[in-house]
PDB file of C-alpha atoms and ligand atoms in Angstrom:
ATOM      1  CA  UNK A 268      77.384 189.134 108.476  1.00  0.00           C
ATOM      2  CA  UNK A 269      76.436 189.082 112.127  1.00  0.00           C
ATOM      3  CA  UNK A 270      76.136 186.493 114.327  1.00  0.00           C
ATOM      4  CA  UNK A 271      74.404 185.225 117.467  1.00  0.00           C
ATOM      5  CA  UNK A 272      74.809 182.588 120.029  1.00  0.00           C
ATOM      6  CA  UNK A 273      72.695 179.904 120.412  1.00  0.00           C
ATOM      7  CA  UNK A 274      72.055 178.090 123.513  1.00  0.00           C
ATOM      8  CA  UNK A 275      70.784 174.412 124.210  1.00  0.00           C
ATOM      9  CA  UNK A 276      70.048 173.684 127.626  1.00  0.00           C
ATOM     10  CA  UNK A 277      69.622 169.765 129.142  1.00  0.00           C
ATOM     11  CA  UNK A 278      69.509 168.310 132.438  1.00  0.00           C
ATOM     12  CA  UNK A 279      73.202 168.892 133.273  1.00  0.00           C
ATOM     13  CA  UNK A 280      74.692 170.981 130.728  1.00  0.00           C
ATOM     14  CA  UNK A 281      74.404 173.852 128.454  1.00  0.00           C
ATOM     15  CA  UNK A 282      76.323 173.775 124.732  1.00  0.00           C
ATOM     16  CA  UNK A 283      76.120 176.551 122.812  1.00  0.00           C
ATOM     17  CA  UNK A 284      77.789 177.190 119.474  1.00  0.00           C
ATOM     18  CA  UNK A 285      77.979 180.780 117.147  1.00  0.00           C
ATOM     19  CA  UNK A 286      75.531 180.471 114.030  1.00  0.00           C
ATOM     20  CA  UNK A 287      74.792 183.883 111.146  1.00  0.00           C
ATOM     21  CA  UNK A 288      71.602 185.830 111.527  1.00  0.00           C
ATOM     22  CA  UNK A 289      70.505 183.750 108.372  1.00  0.00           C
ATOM     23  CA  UNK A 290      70.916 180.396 110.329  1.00  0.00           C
ATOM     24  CA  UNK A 291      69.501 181.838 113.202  1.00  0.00           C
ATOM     25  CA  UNK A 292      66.196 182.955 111.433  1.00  0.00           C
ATOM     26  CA  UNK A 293      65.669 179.268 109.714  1.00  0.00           C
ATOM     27  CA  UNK A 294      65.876 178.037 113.259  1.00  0.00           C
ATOM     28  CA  UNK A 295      63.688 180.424 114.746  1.00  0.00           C
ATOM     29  CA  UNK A 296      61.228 179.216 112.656  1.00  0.00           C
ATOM     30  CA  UNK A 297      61.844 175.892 113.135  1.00  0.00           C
ATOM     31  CA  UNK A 298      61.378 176.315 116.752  1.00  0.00           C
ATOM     32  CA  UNK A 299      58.149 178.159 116.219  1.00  0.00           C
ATOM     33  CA  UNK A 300      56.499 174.966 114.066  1.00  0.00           C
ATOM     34  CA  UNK A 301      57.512 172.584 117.723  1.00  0.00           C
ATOM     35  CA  UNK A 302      54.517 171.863 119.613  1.00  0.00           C
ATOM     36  CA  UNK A 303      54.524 173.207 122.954  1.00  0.00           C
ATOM     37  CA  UNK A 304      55.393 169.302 124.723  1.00  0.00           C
ATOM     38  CA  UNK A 305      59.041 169.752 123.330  1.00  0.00           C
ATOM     39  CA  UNK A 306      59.866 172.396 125.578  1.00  0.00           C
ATOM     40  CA  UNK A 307      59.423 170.495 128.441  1.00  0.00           C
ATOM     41  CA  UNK A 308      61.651 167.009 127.274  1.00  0.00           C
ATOM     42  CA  UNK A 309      64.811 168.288 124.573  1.00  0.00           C
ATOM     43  CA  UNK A 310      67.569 165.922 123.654  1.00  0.00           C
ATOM     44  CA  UNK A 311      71.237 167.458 125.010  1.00  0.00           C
ATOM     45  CA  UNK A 312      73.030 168.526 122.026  1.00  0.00           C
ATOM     46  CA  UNK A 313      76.591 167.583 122.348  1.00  0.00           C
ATOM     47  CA  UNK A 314      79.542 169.840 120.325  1.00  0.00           C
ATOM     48  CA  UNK A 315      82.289 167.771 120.791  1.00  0.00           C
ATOM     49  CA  UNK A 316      85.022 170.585 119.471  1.00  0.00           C
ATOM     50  CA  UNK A 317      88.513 169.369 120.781  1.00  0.00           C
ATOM     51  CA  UNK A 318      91.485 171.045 119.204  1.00  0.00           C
ATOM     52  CA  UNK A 319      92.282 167.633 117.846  1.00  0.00           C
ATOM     53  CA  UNK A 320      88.817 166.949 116.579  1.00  0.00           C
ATOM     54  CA  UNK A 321      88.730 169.648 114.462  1.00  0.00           C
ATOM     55  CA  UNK A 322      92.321 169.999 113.388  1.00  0.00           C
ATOM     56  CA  UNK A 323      91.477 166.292 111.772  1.00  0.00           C
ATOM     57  CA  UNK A 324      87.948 167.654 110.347  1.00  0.00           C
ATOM     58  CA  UNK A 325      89.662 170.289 108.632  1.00  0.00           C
ATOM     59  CA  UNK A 326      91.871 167.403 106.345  1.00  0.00           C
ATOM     60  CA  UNK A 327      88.582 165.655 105.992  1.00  0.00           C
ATOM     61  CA  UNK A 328      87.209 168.948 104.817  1.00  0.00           C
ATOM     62  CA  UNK A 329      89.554 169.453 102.099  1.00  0.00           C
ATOM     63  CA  UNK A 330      88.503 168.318  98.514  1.00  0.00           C
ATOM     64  CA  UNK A 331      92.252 167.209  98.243  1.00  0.00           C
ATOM     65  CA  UNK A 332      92.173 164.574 100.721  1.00  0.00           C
ATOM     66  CA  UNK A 333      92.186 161.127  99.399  1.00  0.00           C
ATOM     67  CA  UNK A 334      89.851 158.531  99.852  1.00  0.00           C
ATOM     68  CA  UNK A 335      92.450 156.303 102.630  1.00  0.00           C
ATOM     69  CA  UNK A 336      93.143 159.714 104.147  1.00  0.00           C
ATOM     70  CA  UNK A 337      89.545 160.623 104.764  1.00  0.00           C
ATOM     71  CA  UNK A 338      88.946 157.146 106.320  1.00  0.00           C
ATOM     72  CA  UNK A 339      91.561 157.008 108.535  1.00  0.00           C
ATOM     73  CA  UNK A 340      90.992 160.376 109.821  1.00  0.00           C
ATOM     74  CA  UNK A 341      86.769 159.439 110.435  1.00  0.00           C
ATOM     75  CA  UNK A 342      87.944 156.626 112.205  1.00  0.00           C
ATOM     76  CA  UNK A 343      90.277 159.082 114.627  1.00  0.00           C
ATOM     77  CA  UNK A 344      87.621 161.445 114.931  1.00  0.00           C
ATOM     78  CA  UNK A 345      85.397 158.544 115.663  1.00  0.00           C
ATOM     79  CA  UNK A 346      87.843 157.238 118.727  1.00  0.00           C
ATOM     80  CA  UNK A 347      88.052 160.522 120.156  1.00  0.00           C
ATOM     81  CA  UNK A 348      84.190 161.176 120.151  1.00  0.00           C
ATOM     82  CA  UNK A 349      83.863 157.251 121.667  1.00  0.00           C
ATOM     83  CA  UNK A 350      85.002 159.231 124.779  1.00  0.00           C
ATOM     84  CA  UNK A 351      82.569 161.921 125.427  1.00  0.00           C
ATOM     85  CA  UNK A 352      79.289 159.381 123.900  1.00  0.00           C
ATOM     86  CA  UNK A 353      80.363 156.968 126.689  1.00  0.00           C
ATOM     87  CA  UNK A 354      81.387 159.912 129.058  1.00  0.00           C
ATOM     88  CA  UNK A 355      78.457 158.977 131.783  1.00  0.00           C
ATOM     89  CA  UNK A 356      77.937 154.833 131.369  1.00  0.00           C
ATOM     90  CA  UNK A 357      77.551 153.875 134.946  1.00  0.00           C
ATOM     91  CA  UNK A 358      80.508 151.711 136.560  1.00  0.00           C
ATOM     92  CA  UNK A 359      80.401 149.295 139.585  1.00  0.00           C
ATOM     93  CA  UNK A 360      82.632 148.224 141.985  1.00  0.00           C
ATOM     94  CA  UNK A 361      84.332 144.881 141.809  1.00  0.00           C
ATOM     95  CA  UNK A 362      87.144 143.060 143.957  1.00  0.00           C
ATOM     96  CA  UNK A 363      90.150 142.206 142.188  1.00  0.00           C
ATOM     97  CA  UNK A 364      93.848 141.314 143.010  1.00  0.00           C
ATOM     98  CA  UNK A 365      96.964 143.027 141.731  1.00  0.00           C
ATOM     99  CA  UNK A 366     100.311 141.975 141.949  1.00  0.00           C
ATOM    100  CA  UNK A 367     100.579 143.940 145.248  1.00  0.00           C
ATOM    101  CA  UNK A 368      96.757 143.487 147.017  1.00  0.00           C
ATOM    102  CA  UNK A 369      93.438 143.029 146.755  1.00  0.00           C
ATOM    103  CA  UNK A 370      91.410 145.917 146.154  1.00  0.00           C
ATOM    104  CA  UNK A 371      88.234 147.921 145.080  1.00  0.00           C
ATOM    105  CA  UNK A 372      88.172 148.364 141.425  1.00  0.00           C
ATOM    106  CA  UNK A 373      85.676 150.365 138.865  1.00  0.00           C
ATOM    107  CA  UNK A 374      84.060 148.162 135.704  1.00  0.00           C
ATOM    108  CA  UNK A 375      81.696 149.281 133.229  1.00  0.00           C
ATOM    109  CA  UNK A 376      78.313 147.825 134.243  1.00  0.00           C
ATOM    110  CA  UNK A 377      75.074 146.049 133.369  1.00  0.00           C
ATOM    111  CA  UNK A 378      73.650 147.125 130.345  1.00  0.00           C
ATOM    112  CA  UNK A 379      75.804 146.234 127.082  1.00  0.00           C
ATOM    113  CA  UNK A 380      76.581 148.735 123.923  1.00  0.00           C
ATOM    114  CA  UNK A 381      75.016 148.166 120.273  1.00  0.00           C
ATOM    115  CA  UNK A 382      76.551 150.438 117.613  1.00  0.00           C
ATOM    116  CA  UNK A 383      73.865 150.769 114.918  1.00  0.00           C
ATOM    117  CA  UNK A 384      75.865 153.025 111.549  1.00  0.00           C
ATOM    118  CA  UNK A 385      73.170 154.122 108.704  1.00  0.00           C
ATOM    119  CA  UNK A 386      74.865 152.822 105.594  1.00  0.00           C
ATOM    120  CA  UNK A 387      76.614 153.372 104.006  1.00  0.00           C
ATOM    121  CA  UNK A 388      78.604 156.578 105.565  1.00  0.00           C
ATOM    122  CA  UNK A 389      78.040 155.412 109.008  1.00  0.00           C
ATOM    123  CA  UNK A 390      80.041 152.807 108.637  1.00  0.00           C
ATOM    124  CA  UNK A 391      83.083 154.834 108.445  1.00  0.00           C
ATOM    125  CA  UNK A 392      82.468 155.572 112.428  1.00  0.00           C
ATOM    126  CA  UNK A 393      82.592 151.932 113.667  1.00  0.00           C
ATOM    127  CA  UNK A 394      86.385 150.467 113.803  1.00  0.00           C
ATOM    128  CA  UNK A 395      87.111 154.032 116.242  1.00  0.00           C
ATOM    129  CA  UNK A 396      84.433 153.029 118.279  1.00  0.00           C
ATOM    130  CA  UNK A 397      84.835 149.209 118.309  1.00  0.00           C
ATOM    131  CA  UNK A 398      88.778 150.096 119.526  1.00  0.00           C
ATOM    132  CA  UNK A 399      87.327 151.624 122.177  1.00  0.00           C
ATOM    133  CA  UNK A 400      84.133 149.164 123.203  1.00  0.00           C
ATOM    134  CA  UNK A 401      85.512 145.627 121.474  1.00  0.00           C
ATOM    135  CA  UNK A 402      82.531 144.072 123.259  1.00  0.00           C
ATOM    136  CA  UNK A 403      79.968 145.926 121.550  1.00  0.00           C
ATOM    137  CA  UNK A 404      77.300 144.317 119.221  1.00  0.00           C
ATOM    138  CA  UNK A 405      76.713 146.073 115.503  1.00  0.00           C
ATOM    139  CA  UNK A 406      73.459 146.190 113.948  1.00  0.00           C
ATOM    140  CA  UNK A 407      73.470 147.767 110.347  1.00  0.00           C
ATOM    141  CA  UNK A 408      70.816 149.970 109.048  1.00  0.00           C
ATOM    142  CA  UNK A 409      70.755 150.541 105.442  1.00  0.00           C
ATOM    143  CA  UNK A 410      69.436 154.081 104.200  1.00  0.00           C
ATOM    144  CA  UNK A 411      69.904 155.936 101.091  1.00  0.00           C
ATOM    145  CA  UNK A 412      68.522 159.252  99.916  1.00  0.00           C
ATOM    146  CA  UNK A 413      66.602 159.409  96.720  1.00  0.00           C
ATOM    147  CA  UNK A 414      68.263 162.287  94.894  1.00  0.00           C
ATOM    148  CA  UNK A 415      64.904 164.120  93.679  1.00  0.00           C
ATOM    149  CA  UNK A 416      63.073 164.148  96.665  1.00  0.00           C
ATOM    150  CA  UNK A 417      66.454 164.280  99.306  1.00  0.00           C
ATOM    151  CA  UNK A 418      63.549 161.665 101.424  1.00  0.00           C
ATOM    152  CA  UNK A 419      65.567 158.260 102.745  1.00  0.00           C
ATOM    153  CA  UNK A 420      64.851 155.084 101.464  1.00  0.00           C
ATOM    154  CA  UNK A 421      65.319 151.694 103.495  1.00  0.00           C
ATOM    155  CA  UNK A 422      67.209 148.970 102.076  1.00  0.00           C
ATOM    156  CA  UNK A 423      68.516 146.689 104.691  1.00  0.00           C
ATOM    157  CA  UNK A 424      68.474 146.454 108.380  1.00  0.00           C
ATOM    158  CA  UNK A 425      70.044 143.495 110.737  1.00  0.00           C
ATOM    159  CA  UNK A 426      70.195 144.136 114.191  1.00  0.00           C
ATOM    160  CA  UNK A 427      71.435 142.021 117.221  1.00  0.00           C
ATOM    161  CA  UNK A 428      68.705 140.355 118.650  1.00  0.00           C
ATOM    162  CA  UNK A 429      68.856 141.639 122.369  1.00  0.00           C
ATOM    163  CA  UNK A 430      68.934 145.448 120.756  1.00  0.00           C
ATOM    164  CA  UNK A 431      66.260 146.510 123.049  1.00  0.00           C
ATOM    165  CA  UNK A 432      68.641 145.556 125.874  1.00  0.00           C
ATOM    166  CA  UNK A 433      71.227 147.554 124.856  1.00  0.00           C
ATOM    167  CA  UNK A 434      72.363 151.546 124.335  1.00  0.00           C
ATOM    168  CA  UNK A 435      72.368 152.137 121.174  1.00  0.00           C
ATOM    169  CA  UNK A 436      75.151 154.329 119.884  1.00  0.00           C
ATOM    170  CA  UNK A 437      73.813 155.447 116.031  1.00  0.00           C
ATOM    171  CA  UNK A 438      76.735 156.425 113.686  1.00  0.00           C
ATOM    172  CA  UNK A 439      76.562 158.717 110.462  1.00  0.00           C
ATOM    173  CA  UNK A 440      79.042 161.382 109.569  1.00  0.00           C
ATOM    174  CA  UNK A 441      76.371 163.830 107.634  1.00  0.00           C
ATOM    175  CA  UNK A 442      73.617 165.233 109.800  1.00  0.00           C
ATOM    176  CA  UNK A 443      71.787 166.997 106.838  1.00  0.00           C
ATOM    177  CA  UNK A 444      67.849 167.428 106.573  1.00  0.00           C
ATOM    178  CA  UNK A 445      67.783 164.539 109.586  1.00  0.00           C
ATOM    179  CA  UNK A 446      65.243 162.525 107.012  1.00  0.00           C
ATOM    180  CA  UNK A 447      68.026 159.510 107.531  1.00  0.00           C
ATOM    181  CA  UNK A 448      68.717 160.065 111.107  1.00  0.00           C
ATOM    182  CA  UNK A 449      65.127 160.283 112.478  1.00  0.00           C
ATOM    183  CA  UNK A 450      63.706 157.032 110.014  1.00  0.00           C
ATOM    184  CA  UNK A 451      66.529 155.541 111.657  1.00  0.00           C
ATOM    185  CA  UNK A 452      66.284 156.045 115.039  1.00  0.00           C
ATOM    186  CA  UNK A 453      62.153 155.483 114.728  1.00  0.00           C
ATOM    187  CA  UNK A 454      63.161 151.628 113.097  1.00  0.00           C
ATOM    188  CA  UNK A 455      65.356 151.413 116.145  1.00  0.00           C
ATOM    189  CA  UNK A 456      62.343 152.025 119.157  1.00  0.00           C
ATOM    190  CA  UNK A 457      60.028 150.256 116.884  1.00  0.00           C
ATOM    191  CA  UNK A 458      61.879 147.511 117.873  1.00  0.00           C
ATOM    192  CA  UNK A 459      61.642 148.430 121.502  1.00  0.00           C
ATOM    193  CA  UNK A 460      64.971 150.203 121.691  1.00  0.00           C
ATOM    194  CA  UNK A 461      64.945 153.151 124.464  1.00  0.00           C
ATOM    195  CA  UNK A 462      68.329 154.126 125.359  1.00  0.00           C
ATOM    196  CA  UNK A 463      69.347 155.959 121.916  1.00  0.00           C
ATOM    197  CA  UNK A 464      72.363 158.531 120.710  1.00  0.00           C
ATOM    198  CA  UNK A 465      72.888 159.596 117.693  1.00  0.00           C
ATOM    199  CA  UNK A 466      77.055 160.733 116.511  1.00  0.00           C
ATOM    200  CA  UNK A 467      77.447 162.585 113.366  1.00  0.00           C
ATOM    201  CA  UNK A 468      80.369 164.656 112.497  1.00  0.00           C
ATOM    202  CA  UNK A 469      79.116 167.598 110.506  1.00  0.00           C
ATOM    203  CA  UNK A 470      75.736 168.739 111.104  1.00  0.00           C
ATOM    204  CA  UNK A 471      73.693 171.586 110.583  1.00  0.00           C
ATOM    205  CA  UNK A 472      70.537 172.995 112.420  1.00  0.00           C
ATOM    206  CA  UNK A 473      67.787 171.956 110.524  1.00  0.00           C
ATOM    207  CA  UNK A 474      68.734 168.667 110.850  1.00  0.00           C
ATOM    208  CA  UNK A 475      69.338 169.349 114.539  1.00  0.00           C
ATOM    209  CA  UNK A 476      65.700 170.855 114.793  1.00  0.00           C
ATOM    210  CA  UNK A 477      63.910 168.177 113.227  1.00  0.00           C
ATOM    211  CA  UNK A 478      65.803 165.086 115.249  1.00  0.00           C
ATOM    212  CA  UNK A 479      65.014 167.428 118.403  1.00  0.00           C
ATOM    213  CA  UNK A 480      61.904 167.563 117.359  1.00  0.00           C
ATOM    214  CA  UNK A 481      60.850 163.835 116.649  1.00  0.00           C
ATOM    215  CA  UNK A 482      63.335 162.218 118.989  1.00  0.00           C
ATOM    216  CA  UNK A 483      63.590 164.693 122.087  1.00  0.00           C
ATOM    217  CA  UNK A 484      64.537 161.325 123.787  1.00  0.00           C
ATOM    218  CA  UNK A 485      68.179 160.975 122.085  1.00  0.00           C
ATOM    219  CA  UNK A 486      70.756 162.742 122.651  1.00  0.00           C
ATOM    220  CA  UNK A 487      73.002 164.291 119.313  1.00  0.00           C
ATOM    221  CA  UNK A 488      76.831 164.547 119.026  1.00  0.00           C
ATOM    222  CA  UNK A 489      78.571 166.027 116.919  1.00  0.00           C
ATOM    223  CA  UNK A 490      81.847 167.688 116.129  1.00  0.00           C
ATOM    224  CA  UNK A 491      80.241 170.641 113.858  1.00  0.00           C
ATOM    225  CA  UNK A 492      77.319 172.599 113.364  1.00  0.00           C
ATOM    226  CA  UNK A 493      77.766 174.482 109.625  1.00  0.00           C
ATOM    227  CA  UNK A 494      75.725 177.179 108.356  1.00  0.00           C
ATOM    228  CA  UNK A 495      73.198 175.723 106.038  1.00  0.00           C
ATOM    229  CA  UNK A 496      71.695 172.845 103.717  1.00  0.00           C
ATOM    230  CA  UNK A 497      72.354 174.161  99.417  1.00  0.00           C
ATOM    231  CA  UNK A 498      69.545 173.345  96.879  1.00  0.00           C
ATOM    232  CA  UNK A 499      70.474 169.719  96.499  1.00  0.00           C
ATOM    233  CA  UNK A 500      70.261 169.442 100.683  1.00  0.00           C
ATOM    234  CA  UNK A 501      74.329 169.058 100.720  1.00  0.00           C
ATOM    235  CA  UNK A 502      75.611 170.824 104.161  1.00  0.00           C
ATOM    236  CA  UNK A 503      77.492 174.148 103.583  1.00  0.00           C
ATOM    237  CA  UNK A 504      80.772 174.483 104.045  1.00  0.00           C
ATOM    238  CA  UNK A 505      80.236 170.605 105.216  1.00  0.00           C
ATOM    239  CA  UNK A 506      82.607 167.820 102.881  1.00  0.00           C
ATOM    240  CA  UNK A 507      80.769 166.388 100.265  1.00  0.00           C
ATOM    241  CA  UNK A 508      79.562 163.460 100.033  1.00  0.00           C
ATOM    242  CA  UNK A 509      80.883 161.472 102.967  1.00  0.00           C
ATOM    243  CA  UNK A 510      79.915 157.812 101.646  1.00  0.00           C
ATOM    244  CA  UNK A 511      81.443 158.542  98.047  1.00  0.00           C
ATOM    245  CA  UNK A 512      84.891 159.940 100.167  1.00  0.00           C
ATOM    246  CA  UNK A 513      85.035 157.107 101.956  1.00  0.00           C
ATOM    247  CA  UNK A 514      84.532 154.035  99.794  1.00  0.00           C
ATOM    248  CA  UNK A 515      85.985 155.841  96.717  1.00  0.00           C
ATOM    249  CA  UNK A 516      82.790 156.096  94.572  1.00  0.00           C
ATOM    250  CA  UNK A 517      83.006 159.000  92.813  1.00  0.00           C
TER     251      UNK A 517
HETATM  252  C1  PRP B 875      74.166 160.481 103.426  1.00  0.00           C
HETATM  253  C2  PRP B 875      74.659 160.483 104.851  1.00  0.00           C
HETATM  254  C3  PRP B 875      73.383 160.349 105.627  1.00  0.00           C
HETATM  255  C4  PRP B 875      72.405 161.121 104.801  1.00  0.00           C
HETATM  256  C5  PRP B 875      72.209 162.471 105.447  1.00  0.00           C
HETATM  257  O1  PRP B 875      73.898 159.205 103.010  1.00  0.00           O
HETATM  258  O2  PRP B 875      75.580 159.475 105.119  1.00  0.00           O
HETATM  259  O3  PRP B 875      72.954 159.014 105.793  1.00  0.00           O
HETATM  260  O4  PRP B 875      72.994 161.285 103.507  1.00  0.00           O
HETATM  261  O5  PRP B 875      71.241 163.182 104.806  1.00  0.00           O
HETATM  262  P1  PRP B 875      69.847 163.557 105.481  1.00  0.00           P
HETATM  263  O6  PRP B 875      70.143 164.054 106.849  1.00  0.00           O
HETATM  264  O7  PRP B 875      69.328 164.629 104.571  1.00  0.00           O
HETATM  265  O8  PRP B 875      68.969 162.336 105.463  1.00  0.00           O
HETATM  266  P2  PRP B 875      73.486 158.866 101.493  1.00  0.00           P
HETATM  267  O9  PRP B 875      72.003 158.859 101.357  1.00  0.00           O
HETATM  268  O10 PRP B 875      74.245 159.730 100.553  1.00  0.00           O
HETATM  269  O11 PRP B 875      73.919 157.354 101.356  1.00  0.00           O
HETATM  270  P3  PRP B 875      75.380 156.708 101.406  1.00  0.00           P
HETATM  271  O12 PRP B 875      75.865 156.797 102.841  1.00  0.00           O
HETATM  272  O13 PRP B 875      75.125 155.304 100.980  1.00  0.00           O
HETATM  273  O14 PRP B 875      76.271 157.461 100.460  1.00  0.00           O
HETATM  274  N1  URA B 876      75.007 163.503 102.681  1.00  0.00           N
HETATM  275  C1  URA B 876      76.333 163.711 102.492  1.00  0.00           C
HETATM  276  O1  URA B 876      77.108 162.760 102.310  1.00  0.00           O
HETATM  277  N2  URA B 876      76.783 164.994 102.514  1.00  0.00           N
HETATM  278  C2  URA B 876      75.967 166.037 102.706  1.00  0.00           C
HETATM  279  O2  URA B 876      76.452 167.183 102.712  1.00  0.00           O
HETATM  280  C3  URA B 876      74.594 165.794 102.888  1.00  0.00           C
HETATM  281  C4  URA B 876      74.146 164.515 102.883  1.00  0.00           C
END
C-alpha cells in the first residue's frame, strides 16, 4: 500500500501526518464537496504525537487492557495533551514578593476555562485536565449515537452559566463520523460560545473533514489520525468502544 503526506496549514503552523492512498482518496473527495469560503478560514489541526502519548495509546489500544487500566491511562494522555490545548493562553504580568524580593511575575489571564466532555466517553478526559486547570468550570453535554443510523442523539446538557465568557475546551476520546463532535460544538455557539477546541484521542479524517468543514472556527487535537471508519462507523485500527472501556459496560 502506498502512502502520501498530508498537509494542514493554519495561521502559525503546519501539521502533517502519513495517511494510505485509500484514505487519501476519501479525503480528496471530501475536500472537493467544501464550498469555496473554507479555504480561506480552516481550523489548525493539532497531532499531538509525543513518545509518551503514544507509548500510553498503544496499552489503551490493546483489547487486553482492563477497564481501570484504560482509565487511568485516558486520564495521562489527557494531562499531557492539557499542555499543548493551553500551549498559547495569554499571561500577564503581576508584582509579587518572594522570600528574597519583589519581582515581575507571569499569571494566566482574563478570560477563564470551561471544559465541556460529550458523554459519556468524554468524560474520561476531565480529571487530566482539571489537575492541570483546578479552576476550570465543567459543563456536560450528553450525546449518544443511535446504532442504525450512526446520527447523535441529545440527552442532557448543563453548562456553567457564564459559558459564553469562557474557552471552551470540548473533550471526547473517539473522533469518528464527527456527527457527535459538530452537534456538540453547534449547542455550544448557540449559546453564544466563540472561543472553541475540540480534544479527541483517536480520530480519523472524515471526521476531521466534516468538523473542518462546519466548524472552521475550532481548532482539533488529537493524538491519532487512523486509517478509516468500518461498516458500523467504528475507527480502524482505533480501540473500540471508548465509553464501554471506560465505565466497564460491555
Ligand atoms: C462515542 C464517542 C463519541 C462518538 C463518536 O460515543 O465517545 O461521542 O461515539 O462518534 P461520531 O464521531 O461518529 O459521532 P457513543 O455514542 O458510543 O456514546 P457513549 O460515550 O455514551 O458510549
Ligand atoms: N465511538 C467509539 O467509542 N469508538 C469508535 O471507534 C467510534 C465511535
Amino acid at each position: 500500500m502506498g502512502s502520501a503526506f498530508f498537509v494542514f496549514m493554519g495561521t502559525n503552523k503546519v501539521i502533517s501526518f502519513e495517511i494510505s492512498n485509500d484514505t487519501l482518496k476519501r479525503r480528496a473527495k471530501a475536500v472537493t464537496l467544501l464550498p469555496l469560503t473554507h479555504f480561506f478560514i480552516m481550523s489548525q489541526l493539532h497531532v499531538i504525537d509525543h513518545p509518551m502519548i503514544q507509548h500510553k495509546l498503544t496499552i489503551m489500544r490493546k483489547k487486553s487492557t482492563g477497564s481501570k487500566d484504560f482509565r487511568e491511562l485516558l486520564k495521562e494522555i489527557s494531562l499531557l495533551m492539557g499542555y499543548e490545548v493551553t500551549r498559547d493562553i495569554p499571561l500577564e504580568d503581576i508584582e509579587i514578593e518572594t522570600p528574597i524580593c519583589r519581582m515581575t511575575a507571569k499569571e494566566v489571564s482574563g478570560r477563564k476555562l470551561a471544559i465541556v466532555p460529550i458523554l459519556r466517553a468524554g468524560m474520561g478526559m476531565v480529571e487530566g485536565l482539571q489537575t492541570l486547570v483546578p479552576v476550570a468550570k465543567v459543563g456536560h453535554i450528553g450525546l449518544y449515537r443511535n446504532e442504525e443510523t450512526h446520527k447523535p442523539v441529545v440527552y442532557y446538557c448543563k453548562l456553567p452559566e457564564d459559558i459564553q465568557d469562557r474557552l471552551v475546551i470540548v473533550t471526547d476520546p473517539m473522533l469518528a463520523t464527527g456527527g457527535s463532535a459538530c452537534d456538540a460544538l453547534s449547542m455550544l455557539k448557540e449559546r453564544g460560545c466563540t472561543n472553541i477546541r475540540l480534544m479527541c484521542l483517536v480520530s480519523v479524517p472524515e471526521g476531521i473533514a466534516k468538523v473542518q468543514a462546519e466548524h472552521p472556527d475550532v481548532d482539533i487535537y488529537v493524538a491519532a489520525v487512523d486509517d478509516h471508519l468500518n461498516e458500523n462507523a467504528y475507527i480502524v485500527p482505533g480501540l473500540g468502544d471508548a465509553g464501554d472501556r471506560i465505565f466497564g459496560t460491555k
